[in-house]
Short mmCIF file of N, CA and C in Angstrom, two decimals:
data_model
loop_
_atom_site.label_atom_id
_atom_site.label_comp_id
_atom_site.label_asym_id
_atom_site.label_seq_id
_atom_site.Cartn_x
_atom_site.Cartn_y
_atom_site.Cartn_z
N MET A 1 0.81 -1.24 -0.08
CA MET A 1 0.06 0.12 -0.11
C MET A 1 0.95 1.13 0.26
N THR A 2 0.25 2.70 -0.43
CA THR A 2 1.15 3.75 -0.46
C THR A 2 0.92 4.66 0.78
N ASP A 3 1.58 5.56 1.21
CA ASP A 3 1.52 6.45 2.05
C ASP A 3 0.26 7.07 2.05
N GLU A 4 -0.42 7.42 0.98
CA GLU A 4 -1.86 7.68 0.82
C GLU A 4 -2.91 6.90 1.49
N ALA A 5 -2.73 5.58 1.15
CA ALA A 5 -3.82 4.78 1.33
C ALA A 5 -3.63 4.17 2.88
N TYR A 6 -2.55 4.46 3.49
CA TYR A 6 -2.14 4.23 5.23
C TYR A 6 -2.70 5.74 5.88
N MET A 7 -2.71 6.76 5.15
CA MET A 7 -3.15 7.99 5.81
C MET A 7 -4.70 8.18 5.70
N ARG A 8 -5.16 7.38 4.78
CA ARG A 8 -6.89 7.26 4.65
C ARG A 8 -7.19 6.42 5.71
N GLN A 9 -6.37 5.27 6.13
CA GLN A 9 -6.91 4.49 7.38
C GLN A 9 -6.71 5.29 8.44
N ALA A 10 -5.83 6.21 8.60
CA ALA A 10 -5.66 7.04 9.88
C ALA A 10 -6.69 8.06 9.92
N LEU A 11 -7.35 8.51 8.64
CA LEU A 11 -8.33 9.54 8.51
C LEU A 11 -9.69 8.93 8.86
N ALA A 12 -10.07 7.68 8.70
CA ALA A 12 -10.74 6.68 9.26
C ALA A 12 -10.87 6.83 10.88
N LEU A 13 -9.69 6.74 11.39
CA LEU A 13 -9.54 6.28 12.83
C LEU A 13 -9.70 7.95 13.64
N ALA A 14 -9.47 9.02 12.90
CA ALA A 14 -9.78 10.28 13.20
C ALA A 14 -11.31 10.78 13.31
N LYS A 15 -11.77 10.11 12.12
CA LYS A 15 -13.36 10.34 12.23
C LYS A 15 -13.94 9.68 13.19
N GLN A 16 -13.36 8.51 13.89
CA GLN A 16 -14.09 7.67 14.83
C GLN A 16 -13.84 8.55 16.17
N ALA A 17 -12.72 9.13 16.25
CA ALA A 17 -12.33 10.04 17.17
C ALA A 17 -13.49 11.20 17.29
N ALA A 18 -13.62 11.71 16.12
CA ALA A 18 -14.55 13.10 15.99
C ALA A 18 -15.89 12.63 16.56
N ASP A 19 -16.27 11.45 15.87
CA ASP A 19 -17.62 10.97 16.40
C ASP A 19 -17.99 10.98 17.68
N GLU A 20 -16.80 10.49 18.27
CA GLU A 20 -16.97 10.56 19.96
C GLU A 20 -16.76 11.62 20.65
N GLY A 21 -16.69 12.61 19.84
CA GLY A 21 -16.31 14.04 20.35
C GLY A 21 -14.91 14.40 20.85
N GLU A 22 -14.18 13.68 20.12
CA GLU A 22 -12.56 13.97 20.31
C GLU A 22 -11.92 14.94 19.22
N VAL A 23 -11.13 15.48 19.49
CA VAL A 23 -10.27 15.99 18.44
C VAL A 23 -9.91 15.13 17.50
N PRO A 24 -10.22 15.09 16.09
CA PRO A 24 -10.13 14.06 15.22
C PRO A 24 -8.53 13.79 14.88
N VAL A 25 -7.90 12.94 15.60
CA VAL A 25 -6.40 12.59 15.03
C VAL A 25 -6.45 10.98 14.96
N GLY A 26 -5.96 10.55 14.07
CA GLY A 26 -5.71 9.04 13.85
C GLY A 26 -4.48 8.71 13.78
N CYS A 27 -3.97 7.38 14.02
CA CYS A 27 -2.59 7.03 13.87
C CYS A 27 -2.66 5.46 13.20
N VAL A 28 -1.71 5.26 12.53
CA VAL A 28 -1.57 3.66 11.99
C VAL A 28 -0.10 3.65 11.81
N ILE A 29 0.49 2.39 12.47
CA ILE A 29 1.73 1.86 12.29
C ILE A 29 1.79 0.82 11.66
N THR A 30 2.91 0.81 10.75
CA THR A 30 2.88 -0.37 9.63
C THR A 30 4.23 -1.10 9.85
N LEU A 31 4.42 -2.53 9.72
CA LEU A 31 5.55 -3.08 9.48
C LEU A 31 5.67 -3.53 8.14
N GLY A 32 6.39 -3.26 7.15
CA GLY A 32 6.10 -3.49 5.72
C GLY A 32 4.63 -3.10 5.52
N ASP A 33 4.05 -4.18 4.81
CA ASP A 33 2.33 -3.90 4.23
C ASP A 33 1.66 -4.18 5.37
N ARG A 34 1.96 -4.37 6.62
CA ARG A 34 0.93 -4.91 7.63
C ARG A 34 0.69 -3.96 8.84
N ILE A 35 -0.45 -3.55 9.12
CA ILE A 35 -0.74 -2.59 10.11
C ILE A 35 -0.38 -3.55 11.52
N VAL A 36 0.31 -2.87 12.43
CA VAL A 36 0.59 -3.51 13.60
C VAL A 36 0.08 -2.66 14.75
N GLY A 37 -0.54 -1.37 14.53
CA GLY A 37 -0.76 -0.50 15.43
C GLY A 37 -1.63 0.34 15.00
N THR A 38 -2.93 0.66 15.66
CA THR A 38 -3.55 1.82 15.32
C THR A 38 -4.06 2.64 16.67
N GLY A 39 -4.26 4.01 16.56
CA GLY A 39 -4.74 4.59 17.45
C GLY A 39 -5.55 6.04 17.39
N ARG A 40 -6.29 6.40 17.94
CA ARG A 40 -7.14 7.47 17.80
C ARG A 40 -7.18 8.52 18.98
N ASN A 41 -7.26 9.59 18.85
CA ASN A 41 -7.02 10.64 20.06
C ASN A 41 -8.51 10.29 21.21
N ARG A 42 -8.15 10.23 22.12
CA ARG A 42 -9.41 9.76 23.48
C ARG A 42 -9.01 10.50 24.80
N ARG A 43 -8.38 11.76 24.37
CA ARG A 43 -8.06 12.49 25.75
C ARG A 43 -9.44 13.00 26.73
N GLU A 44 -10.29 13.17 25.69
CA GLU A 44 -11.75 13.81 26.69
C GLU A 44 -12.46 12.30 27.12
N THR A 45 -12.46 11.19 26.66
CA THR A 45 -13.15 10.22 26.89
C THR A 45 -12.38 9.29 28.25
N GLY A 46 -10.92 9.34 27.90
CA GLY A 46 -9.95 8.89 28.92
C GLY A 46 -9.51 9.88 29.74
N LYS A 47 -10.33 11.00 29.69
CA LYS A 47 -9.82 11.70 31.23
C LYS A 47 -8.14 11.94 31.34
N SER A 48 -7.53 11.95 30.17
CA SER A 48 -5.93 11.86 30.35
C SER A 48 -5.29 12.53 29.22
N ALA A 49 -4.16 13.20 29.63
CA ALA A 49 -3.47 14.20 28.62
C ALA A 49 -2.89 13.32 27.95
N LEU A 50 -2.56 11.99 28.16
CA LEU A 50 -1.69 11.07 27.52
C LEU A 50 -2.44 10.43 26.46
N ALA A 51 -3.59 10.57 26.44
CA ALA A 51 -4.24 9.51 25.40
C ALA A 51 -4.47 10.12 23.99
N HIS A 52 -3.13 10.45 23.38
CA HIS A 52 -2.72 10.74 22.16
C HIS A 52 -2.93 9.42 21.01
N ALA A 53 -3.33 9.77 20.02
CA ALA A 53 -3.29 8.67 18.92
C ALA A 53 -2.20 7.93 18.58
N GLU A 54 -1.05 8.80 18.68
CA GLU A 54 0.45 8.28 18.45
C GLU A 54 0.69 7.26 19.63
N LEU A 55 0.34 7.58 20.69
CA LEU A 55 0.69 6.86 21.93
C LEU A 55 0.09 5.61 21.87
N GLU A 56 -1.13 5.65 21.66
CA GLU A 56 -2.27 4.31 21.62
C GLU A 56 -1.77 3.46 20.39
N ALA A 57 -1.31 4.00 19.31
CA ALA A 57 -0.58 3.34 18.36
C ALA A 57 0.56 2.57 18.62
N ILE A 58 1.57 3.12 19.14
CA ILE A 58 2.80 2.89 19.62
C ILE A 58 2.68 1.73 20.59
N SER A 59 1.61 1.92 21.47
CA SER A 59 1.42 0.98 22.63
C SER A 59 0.97 -0.14 21.90
N ALA A 60 -0.04 -0.21 21.08
CA ALA A 60 -0.68 -1.34 20.37
C ALA A 60 0.48 -2.17 19.59
N ALA A 61 1.39 -1.30 18.70
CA ALA A 61 2.48 -1.87 17.89
C ALA A 61 3.52 -2.69 18.77
N CYS A 62 3.93 -2.21 20.00
CA CYS A 62 4.61 -2.63 20.79
C CYS A 62 4.14 -4.08 21.35
N GLU A 63 2.79 -4.09 21.46
CA GLU A 63 2.33 -5.37 22.07
C GLU A 63 2.03 -6.38 20.82
N THR A 64 1.67 -5.74 19.91
CA THR A 64 1.61 -6.79 18.73
C THR A 64 3.01 -7.50 18.31
N LEU A 65 4.07 -6.56 18.30
CA LEU A 65 5.48 -7.18 17.93
C LEU A 65 6.34 -7.67 19.09
N GLY A 66 5.71 -7.49 20.15
CA GLY A 66 6.33 -8.33 21.54
C GLY A 66 7.70 -7.49 22.03
N GLY A 67 7.78 -6.09 21.77
CA GLY A 67 8.96 -5.43 22.12
C GLY A 67 8.77 -3.92 21.93
N TRP A 68 9.59 -3.29 22.75
CA TRP A 68 9.38 -1.56 22.52
C TRP A 68 9.88 -1.15 21.23
N ARG A 69 10.95 -1.38 20.79
CA ARG A 69 11.87 -0.94 19.54
C ARG A 69 11.26 -1.14 18.30
N LEU A 70 10.61 0.01 17.55
CA LEU A 70 9.66 -0.33 16.51
C LEU A 70 10.64 -0.02 15.22
N TRP A 71 11.75 -0.29 15.28
CA TRP A 71 12.92 0.06 14.22
C TRP A 71 12.62 -0.16 12.85
N GLN A 72 11.62 -0.96 12.60
CA GLN A 72 11.60 -1.22 11.02
C GLN A 72 9.95 -0.85 10.62
N CYS A 73 9.57 0.06 11.62
CA CYS A 73 8.05 0.39 11.25
C CYS A 73 7.97 1.80 10.85
N THR A 74 6.48 2.34 10.24
CA THR A 74 6.42 3.75 9.90
C THR A 74 5.23 3.88 10.48
N LEU A 75 5.00 5.25 10.95
CA LEU A 75 4.15 5.66 11.78
C LEU A 75 3.21 6.70 10.68
N TYR A 76 2.11 6.70 10.59
CA TYR A 76 1.56 7.66 9.76
C TYR A 76 0.50 8.49 10.51
N VAL A 77 0.00 9.71 10.95
CA VAL A 77 -0.85 10.40 11.73
C VAL A 77 -1.23 11.75 10.76
N THR A 78 -2.66 11.76 11.26
CA THR A 78 -3.19 12.83 10.45
C THR A 78 -2.71 14.26 10.79
N LEU A 79 -2.01 14.43 12.15
CA LEU A 79 -1.73 15.89 12.49
C LEU A 79 -0.30 15.72 13.16
N GLU A 80 0.56 16.76 12.62
CA GLU A 80 1.82 16.68 12.85
C GLU A 80 2.20 16.28 14.68
N PRO A 81 2.98 15.56 14.98
CA PRO A 81 2.93 14.96 16.64
C PRO A 81 3.46 16.38 17.22
N CYS A 82 3.06 16.14 18.38
CA CYS A 82 3.33 17.15 19.70
C CYS A 82 4.46 16.71 20.19
N PRO A 83 5.46 17.43 20.97
CA PRO A 83 6.42 17.30 21.57
C PRO A 83 6.74 15.79 22.52
N MET A 84 5.25 15.38 23.13
CA MET A 84 5.44 14.16 23.82
C MET A 84 5.31 13.30 22.85
N CYS A 85 4.44 13.25 21.74
CA CYS A 85 4.44 12.07 20.80
C CYS A 85 5.87 12.30 19.94
N ALA A 86 6.31 13.12 19.63
CA ALA A 86 7.73 13.18 19.06
C ALA A 86 8.66 12.35 19.95
N GLY A 87 8.91 12.65 21.23
CA GLY A 87 9.67 11.77 22.09
C GLY A 87 9.24 10.50 22.25
N ALA A 88 8.01 10.02 22.07
CA ALA A 88 7.85 8.53 22.13
C ALA A 88 8.30 7.96 20.82
N ILE A 89 8.25 8.74 19.83
CA ILE A 89 8.70 8.11 18.33
C ILE A 89 10.15 8.02 18.68
N ILE A 90 10.96 9.08 19.07
CA ILE A 90 12.23 8.71 19.17
C ILE A 90 12.62 7.79 20.19
N ASN A 91 12.15 7.53 21.20
CA ASN A 91 12.16 6.30 22.35
C ASN A 91 11.79 5.15 21.62
N ALA A 92 10.74 5.10 20.84
CA ALA A 92 10.54 3.66 20.11
C ALA A 92 11.25 3.36 18.96
N ARG A 93 11.98 4.26 18.69
CA ARG A 93 13.23 3.98 17.53
C ARG A 93 12.22 3.92 16.06
N ILE A 94 11.47 4.66 15.80
CA ILE A 94 10.35 4.61 14.68
C ILE A 94 11.32 5.37 13.49
N PRO A 95 11.74 4.69 12.40
CA PRO A 95 12.38 5.44 11.69
C PRO A 95 11.84 6.28 10.75
N ARG A 96 10.63 6.10 10.44
CA ARG A 96 10.01 6.99 9.59
C ARG A 96 8.62 7.46 9.87
N VAL A 97 8.22 8.75 9.86
CA VAL A 97 7.00 9.55 10.35
C VAL A 97 6.44 10.01 9.16
N VAL A 98 5.21 10.02 8.83
CA VAL A 98 4.23 10.39 7.81
C VAL A 98 3.15 11.08 8.57
N TYR A 99 3.13 12.49 8.31
CA TYR A 99 1.92 13.18 8.73
C TYR A 99 1.05 14.07 7.68
N GLY A 100 -0.09 14.46 8.09
CA GLY A 100 -0.89 15.13 7.05
C GLY A 100 -0.89 16.65 7.40
N ALA A 101 -1.61 16.96 8.09
CA ALA A 101 -1.67 18.53 8.40
C ALA A 101 -0.82 18.88 9.50
N LYS A 102 -0.12 20.20 9.21
CA LYS A 102 0.94 20.81 10.19
C LYS A 102 0.08 21.48 11.34
N ASP A 103 0.74 21.50 12.82
CA ASP A 103 0.32 21.84 13.71
C ASP A 103 1.11 23.14 14.34
N ALA A 104 0.46 24.04 13.80
CA ALA A 104 1.27 25.49 14.20
C ALA A 104 1.28 25.91 15.64
N LYS A 105 0.47 25.29 16.52
CA LYS A 105 0.67 25.50 17.73
C LYS A 105 1.52 24.36 18.73
N ALA A 106 1.63 23.02 18.26
CA ALA A 106 2.44 22.25 19.03
C ALA A 106 3.03 21.25 18.25
N GLY A 107 3.05 21.32 16.99
CA GLY A 107 4.13 20.77 15.84
C GLY A 107 5.42 20.67 15.94
N SER A 108 6.08 19.40 16.55
CA SER A 108 7.44 19.33 17.00
C SER A 108 8.05 18.41 15.79
N CYS A 109 7.73 18.40 14.80
CA CYS A 109 8.39 17.95 13.44
C CYS A 109 9.12 18.79 12.59
N GLU A 110 8.30 20.08 12.70
CA GLU A 110 8.60 21.08 11.94
C GLU A 110 8.09 22.35 12.21
N SER A 111 6.73 22.39 12.49
CA SER A 111 6.08 23.71 12.79
C SER A 111 6.59 24.76 13.71
N VAL A 112 6.46 24.29 14.83
CA VAL A 112 6.84 24.87 16.37
C VAL A 112 8.60 24.87 16.13
N ILE A 113 8.79 23.50 16.30
CA ILE A 113 10.21 22.86 16.66
C ILE A 113 10.53 21.61 15.93
N ARG A 114 11.71 21.41 15.73
CA ARG A 114 12.34 20.33 14.84
C ARG A 114 12.97 19.30 15.82
N LEU A 115 12.23 18.77 16.37
CA LEU A 115 12.68 18.01 17.84
C LEU A 115 13.50 16.72 17.17
N PHE A 116 13.36 16.32 15.96
CA PHE A 116 14.08 15.41 15.45
C PHE A 116 15.53 15.77 14.82
N ASP A 117 15.76 17.25 14.80
CA ASP A 117 16.95 17.54 14.61
C ASP A 117 17.93 17.77 15.69
N LEU A 118 17.42 17.69 17.08
CA LEU A 118 18.21 18.02 18.03
C LEU A 118 19.19 16.52 18.27
N PRO A 119 20.18 16.51 18.82
CA PRO A 119 20.98 15.51 18.95
C PRO A 119 20.76 14.36 19.81
N TYR A 120 19.66 13.97 19.65
CA TYR A 120 19.09 12.67 20.31
C TYR A 120 19.76 11.35 19.50
N ASN A 121 19.68 10.15 20.23
CA ASN A 121 20.15 9.08 19.36
C ASN A 121 19.45 8.56 18.38
N HIS A 122 18.49 9.26 17.76
CA HIS A 122 17.70 8.52 17.06
C HIS A 122 17.05 9.78 16.00
N LYS A 123 17.05 9.62 15.03
CA LYS A 123 16.61 10.60 13.96
C LYS A 123 15.49 10.20 12.82
N PRO A 124 14.07 10.17 13.11
CA PRO A 124 13.51 9.72 12.18
C PRO A 124 13.22 10.20 10.88
N GLU A 125 13.13 9.90 9.67
CA GLU A 125 12.90 10.63 8.49
C GLU A 125 11.46 11.09 8.60
N VAL A 126 11.04 12.41 8.13
CA VAL A 126 9.81 12.82 8.24
C VAL A 126 9.43 13.09 6.64
N VAL A 127 8.00 12.70 6.63
CA VAL A 127 7.47 13.16 5.36
C VAL A 127 6.19 13.81 5.89
N SER A 128 5.93 15.01 5.35
CA SER A 128 4.76 15.82 5.72
C SER A 128 4.10 16.19 4.46
N GLY A 129 2.59 16.51 4.93
CA GLY A 129 1.57 16.79 3.69
C GLY A 129 1.07 16.02 3.35
N VAL A 130 0.99 14.54 3.53
CA VAL A 130 0.57 13.47 2.85
C VAL A 130 -0.99 13.74 2.99
N LEU A 131 -1.97 13.74 1.99
CA LEU A 131 -3.37 14.34 2.22
C LEU A 131 -3.65 15.31 2.99
N GLU A 132 -2.90 16.26 3.14
CA GLU A 132 -2.65 17.59 3.89
C GLU A 132 -4.10 18.33 3.93
N ALA A 133 -4.77 18.56 2.76
CA ALA A 133 -5.89 19.19 2.71
C ALA A 133 -7.07 18.51 3.35
N LEU A 134 -7.12 17.00 2.98
CA LEU A 134 -8.26 16.20 3.96
C LEU A 134 -7.89 16.14 5.59
N CYS A 135 -6.84 16.08 5.68
CA CYS A 135 -6.55 15.98 7.24
C CYS A 135 -6.95 17.48 7.86
N ALA A 136 -6.34 18.81 7.27
CA ALA A 136 -6.69 19.80 7.73
C ALA A 136 -7.94 20.17 7.81
N GLU A 137 -9.19 19.76 6.60
CA GLU A 137 -10.39 19.92 6.75
C GLU A 137 -11.09 19.00 7.56
N GLN A 138 -10.60 17.97 8.07
CA GLN A 138 -11.42 17.25 8.93
C GLN A 138 -11.09 17.66 10.37
N LEU A 139 -9.92 18.33 10.62
CA LEU A 139 -9.69 19.36 11.86
C LEU A 139 -10.50 20.55 12.05
N SER A 140 -10.56 21.16 10.80
CA SER A 140 -10.95 22.45 10.79
C SER A 140 -12.77 22.46 10.86
N SER A 141 -13.13 21.20 10.18
CA SER A 141 -14.54 21.16 10.16
C SER A 141 -15.12 20.65 11.55
N PHE A 142 -14.09 20.07 12.51
CA PHE A 142 -14.53 19.57 13.82
C PHE A 142 -14.47 20.97 14.63
N PHE A 143 -13.66 21.61 14.45
CA PHE A 143 -13.75 22.88 15.35
C PHE A 143 -14.67 23.92 14.84
N ARG A 144 -14.87 24.24 13.68
CA ARG A 144 -16.02 24.91 13.24
C ARG A 144 -17.35 24.40 13.86
N SER A 145 -17.50 23.06 14.09
CA SER A 145 -18.91 22.75 14.40
C SER A 145 -18.87 22.79 16.00
N LEU A 146 -17.79 22.74 16.43
CA LEU A 146 -17.58 23.11 18.15
C LEU A 146 -17.93 24.61 18.47
N ARG A 147 -17.34 25.50 17.72
CA ARG A 147 -17.57 26.74 17.84
C ARG A 147 -19.04 27.17 17.62
N GLN A 148 -19.69 26.52 16.47
CA GLN A 148 -20.93 26.84 16.25
C GLN A 148 -22.16 26.17 17.36
N ARG A 149 -21.42 25.07 18.06
CA ARG A 149 -22.48 24.76 19.09
C ARG A 149 -22.27 25.43 20.38
N LYS A 150 -20.89 26.08 20.33
CA LYS A 150 -20.73 26.78 21.64
C LYS A 150 -21.55 28.12 21.36
N ARG A 151 -21.79 28.79 20.30
CA ARG A 151 -22.53 29.85 19.88
C ARG A 151 -23.94 29.69 20.24
N SER A 152 -24.56 28.71 19.65
CA SER A 152 -25.97 28.42 19.91
C SER A 152 -26.31 27.69 21.10
N ALA A 153 -25.27 27.30 21.93
CA ALA A 153 -26.12 26.42 23.27
C ALA A 153 -25.33 27.23 24.39
N ALA A 154 -25.29 28.70 24.61
CA ALA A 154 -24.55 29.33 25.56
C ALA A 154 -24.76 28.71 26.93
N GLY A 155 -26.00 28.18 27.37
CA GLY A 155 -26.35 27.58 28.38
C GLY A 155 -26.02 26.45 28.68
N ASN A 156 -25.31 25.55 27.73
CA ASN A 156 -25.00 24.25 27.94
C ASN A 156 -23.37 24.12 28.68
N ASP A 157 -23.17 23.76 29.80
CA ASP A 157 -22.08 23.90 30.44
C ASP A 157 -20.72 23.01 29.68
N THR A 158 -21.43 21.99 29.16
CA THR A 158 -20.20 21.29 28.46
C THR A 158 -19.70 22.06 27.23
N VAL A 159 -20.43 22.41 26.65
CA VAL A 159 -19.75 23.36 25.21
C VAL A 159 -19.55 24.66 25.51
N ALA A 160 -20.32 25.29 26.40
CA ALA A 160 -20.05 26.72 26.60
C ALA A 160 -18.69 26.90 27.33
N ASP A 161 -18.39 25.86 28.25
CA ASP A 161 -16.94 25.99 29.22
C ASP A 161 -15.91 25.28 28.58
N LEU A 162 -15.92 25.07 27.33
CA LEU A 162 -14.78 24.45 26.59
C LEU A 162 -13.65 25.61 26.66
N PRO A 163 -12.20 25.46 26.74
CA PRO A 163 -11.56 26.35 26.53
C PRO A 163 -11.30 26.95 25.17
N SER A 164 -11.17 28.18 25.12
CA SER A 164 -10.84 28.62 23.95
C SER A 164 -9.67 28.00 23.00
N GLU A 165 -8.64 27.74 23.68
CA GLU A 165 -7.56 27.02 22.71
C GLU A 165 -8.14 25.77 21.98
N LEU A 166 -9.09 25.05 22.71
CA LEU A 166 -10.00 23.71 22.14
C LEU A 166 -10.54 24.26 20.81
N LEU A 167 -11.05 25.47 20.72
CA LEU A 167 -11.99 25.99 19.81
C LEU A 167 -11.13 26.66 18.55
N ASP A 168 -9.79 26.63 18.82
CA ASP A 168 -9.00 27.47 17.90
C ASP A 168 -8.21 26.39 16.88
N PHE A 169 -8.32 26.18 15.73
CA PHE A 169 -7.72 25.45 14.60
C PHE A 169 -7.67 26.19 13.74
#
């Protein structure tokens, strides 16, 4: 399969996250032509800052492969990894990262900082912009919908009290 085909799989996981009220981020990890781990954002439902799509997928891939070194794998994610996820990618020794949309607020591959360029013991190859327009539109549409619900349901505590940074993408 191609990078685009795997990114479409990640987009499907991101849609599942959005359907659950989560920020739509999906992740797929492959070994050759085999998917060995998947994940989607679950921070709200899991009530955990650690419930990122990449961390979920890395955990699943480690379990599938029976070890923590994912040195022959490729990680596909719809949104540029944050510093926490980029650190996990380094620690898991993932050699190739493919992402869709840039993240101007927390992107740690290229947008805010190039974490992989720092003198760590592992430097993944980064491929950015794969299905970028689809990935960015999925995120933008989700946040547009949140903002619209916030405006129309000012008395609804769950939506009205969302932090403004959650509504900005």
